[in-house]
Each structure stands twice: as structure tokens, then as C-alpha cells.
XYZ file of C-alpha atoms in Angstrom:
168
model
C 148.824 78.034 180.450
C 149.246 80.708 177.938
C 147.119 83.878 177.326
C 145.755 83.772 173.915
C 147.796 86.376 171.885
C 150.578 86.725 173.947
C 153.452 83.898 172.910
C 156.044 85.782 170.460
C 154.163 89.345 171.298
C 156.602 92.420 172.374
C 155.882 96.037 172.610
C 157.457 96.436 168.636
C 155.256 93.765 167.422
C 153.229 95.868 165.087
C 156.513 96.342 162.583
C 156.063 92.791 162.491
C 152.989 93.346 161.487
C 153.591 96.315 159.012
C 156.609 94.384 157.922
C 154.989 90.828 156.607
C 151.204 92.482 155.645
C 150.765 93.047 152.061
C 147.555 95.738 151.825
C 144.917 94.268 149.252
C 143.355 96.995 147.954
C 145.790 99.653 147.471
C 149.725 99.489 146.888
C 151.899 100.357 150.079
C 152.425 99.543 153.358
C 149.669 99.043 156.328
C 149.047 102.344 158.154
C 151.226 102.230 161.946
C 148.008 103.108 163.534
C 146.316 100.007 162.297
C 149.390 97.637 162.212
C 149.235 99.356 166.285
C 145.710 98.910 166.654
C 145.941 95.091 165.521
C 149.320 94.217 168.005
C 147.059 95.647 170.827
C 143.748 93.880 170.036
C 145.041 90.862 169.136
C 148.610 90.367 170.376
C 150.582 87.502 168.235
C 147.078 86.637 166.371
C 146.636 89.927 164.511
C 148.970 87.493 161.896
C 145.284 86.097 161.494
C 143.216 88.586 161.234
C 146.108 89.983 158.318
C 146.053 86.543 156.487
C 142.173 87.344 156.284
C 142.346 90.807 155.061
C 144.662 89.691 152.325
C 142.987 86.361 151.441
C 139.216 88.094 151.474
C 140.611 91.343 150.121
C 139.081 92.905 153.862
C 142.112 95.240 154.372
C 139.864 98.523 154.250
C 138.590 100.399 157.365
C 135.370 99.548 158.363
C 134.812 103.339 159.258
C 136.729 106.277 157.830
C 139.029 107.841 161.374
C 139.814 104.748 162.776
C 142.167 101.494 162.239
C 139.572 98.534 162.880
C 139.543 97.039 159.436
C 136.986 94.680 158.063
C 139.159 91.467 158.589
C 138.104 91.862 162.236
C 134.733 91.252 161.471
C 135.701 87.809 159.821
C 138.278 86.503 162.641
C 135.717 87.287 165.005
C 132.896 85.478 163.355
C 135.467 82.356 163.402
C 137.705 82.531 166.521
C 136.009 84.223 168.653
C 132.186 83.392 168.672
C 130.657 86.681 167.622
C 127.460 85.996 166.573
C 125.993 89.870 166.679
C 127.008 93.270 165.328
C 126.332 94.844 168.058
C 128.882 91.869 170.035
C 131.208 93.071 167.264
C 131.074 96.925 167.677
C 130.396 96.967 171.975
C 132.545 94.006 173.202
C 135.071 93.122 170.700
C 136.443 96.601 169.345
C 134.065 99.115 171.854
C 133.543 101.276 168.990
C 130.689 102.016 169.803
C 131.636 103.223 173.415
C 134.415 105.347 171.889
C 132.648 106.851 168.687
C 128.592 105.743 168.336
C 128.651 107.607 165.153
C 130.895 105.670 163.540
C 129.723 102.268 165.135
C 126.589 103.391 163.458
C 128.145 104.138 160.055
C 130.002 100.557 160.441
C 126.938 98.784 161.088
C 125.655 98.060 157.985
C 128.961 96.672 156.684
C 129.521 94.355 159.864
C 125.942 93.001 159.210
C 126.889 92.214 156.050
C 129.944 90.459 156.439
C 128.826 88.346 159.585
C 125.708 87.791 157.503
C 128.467 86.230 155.055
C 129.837 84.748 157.506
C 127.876 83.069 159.726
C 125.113 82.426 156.301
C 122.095 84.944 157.656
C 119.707 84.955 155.070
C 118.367 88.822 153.998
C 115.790 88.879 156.668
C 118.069 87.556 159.026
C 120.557 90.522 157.821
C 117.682 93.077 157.911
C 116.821 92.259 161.505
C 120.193 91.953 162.752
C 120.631 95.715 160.845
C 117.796 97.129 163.389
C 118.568 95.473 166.368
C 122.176 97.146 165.710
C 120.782 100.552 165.379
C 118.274 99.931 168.514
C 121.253 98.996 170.777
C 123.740 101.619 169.263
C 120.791 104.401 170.265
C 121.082 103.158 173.896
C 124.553 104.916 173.425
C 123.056 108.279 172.989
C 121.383 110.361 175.628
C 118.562 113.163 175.785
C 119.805 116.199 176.054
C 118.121 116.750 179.387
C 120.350 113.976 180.542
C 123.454 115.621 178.926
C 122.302 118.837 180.642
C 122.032 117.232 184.056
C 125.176 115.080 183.406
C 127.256 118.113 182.994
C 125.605 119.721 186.053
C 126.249 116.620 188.383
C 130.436 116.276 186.678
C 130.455 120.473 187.583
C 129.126 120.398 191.327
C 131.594 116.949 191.945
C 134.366 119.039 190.521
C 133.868 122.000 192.386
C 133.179 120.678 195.488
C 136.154 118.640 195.250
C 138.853 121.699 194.852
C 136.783 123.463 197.461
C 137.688 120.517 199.754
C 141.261 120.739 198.473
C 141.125 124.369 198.896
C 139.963 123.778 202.966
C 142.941 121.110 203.707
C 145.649 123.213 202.983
């Protein structure tokens, strides 16, 4: 049995990638840190998600600094059973573990396009919109919690060198 993704991948698949994608809404080739981005999310099946962005005209960035595009949104509505935004942004990309910001900013055009997809009505969209923003907040902390964080990383860290510095 074969991992999904995997048959015909290789570490120089995203040239393939670059190579066969033509970009929708702009002349030019697809930027190497998306054609990257798409080898490693989706191994030989980023040819989908590409087919999608050119067919739909979904080749843009869902989020200004970083390569997911809003294709993804789309394959992941049909082949792999997203049926939330905040699925979307957490499990299938972690966007919103790496940048909640942006997550956020992305939200309301992920919304949209599962709402497309998956035929939400406007309330449907609406509710979706603030159950998105009341996860993505569970992302952020208080800043007594920051404060206490950064206490807790600083006393692990020191008292770990201060055992190194004892063993030798």
C-alpha cells in the first residue's frame, strides 16, 4: 500500500511543479517557495491542487509572507474532508500555529471559498467566520502567561547549564 502523495515524488519535485504550473493571475513562473511549499504538503498531488489554481484562477496567496495559496482551500474541501476553517488553517497547513496573525487575516477568505465550496449559505459563512476567530484567539495568550512563560523557559535554561556546568 502506497502513502498518498508519495508515488513519482523526489526531493526536486517542486521544478516539476514550477516547470508544468502556468500562474493565473499574473504572467511568470510560480514562486520556488510555493512550488516548495506544495511538493512538501502534498507530495505527487500538489499536480492537483495546481490544476485547481489554474482552472478556478486560485493561484494567489491566501496571506501576504507565505506560499499557501488559495487552491489549497479548494483541494481540501474535495480530497481531503475539510469541512471548517479553522480544520483548514490548524490541521491542514498549521498556519495558525506558525503565524495566528496571518491565519487570522486568511480567515475570511477560507470562509469564503469553503462556503463556495461546500454551498454554506451567508449565515452559515457568518458563523463559520466567528467560530474561526474564537478558535484562532485560543492561539494567543495573556500577557501574564507570556510573562510567566518566559520565566518558567529562563529558570529550565539556567538550571540546565548550571547542571552542565557541575558535570564537568
Amino acid at each position: 500500500r502506497r502513502v498518498h502523495g508519495a508515488f513519482g515524488w523526489h526531493a526536486a519535485f517542486h521544478t516539476k511543479i514550477a516547470q508544468n504550473y502556468v500562474v493565473p493571475h499574473r504572467p511568470g513562473a510560480i514562486d520556488t517557495r510555493v512550488a516548495k511549499h506544495l511538493a512538501r504538503a502534498y507530495g505527487d498531488r500538489a499536480v492537483h491542487v495546481t490544476r485547481i489554481a489554474e482552472e478556478m484562477r486560485l493561484g494567489q496567496r491566501l496571506v501576504r509572507g507565505h506560499p499557501e495559496l488559495e487552491a489549497e482551500v479548494v483541494y481540501a474541501a474535495r480530497h481531503e474532508q475539510c469541512l471548517s476553517a479553522a480544520d483548514f488553517l490548524c490541521r491542514r497547513t498549521r498556519l495558525a500555529f506558525r503565524d495566528v496573525s496571518a491565519a487570522a487575516e486568511a480567515l475570511p477568505r477560507v470562509v469564503a471559498l469553503l462556503g463556495s465550496e461546500l454551498g454554506w449559505s451567508p449565515s452559515v459563512q457568518e458563523q463559520e467566520l466567528l467560530a474561526g476567530r474564537d478558535y484562532l484567539k485560543s492561539f494567543t495568550v495573556s500577557g501574564d502567561v507570556r510573562f510567566w512563560s518566559c520565566c518558567w523557559r529562563f529558570l529550565v535554561s539556567h538550571m540546565s547549564n548550571k547542571n552542565l556546568n557541575r558535570s564537568s
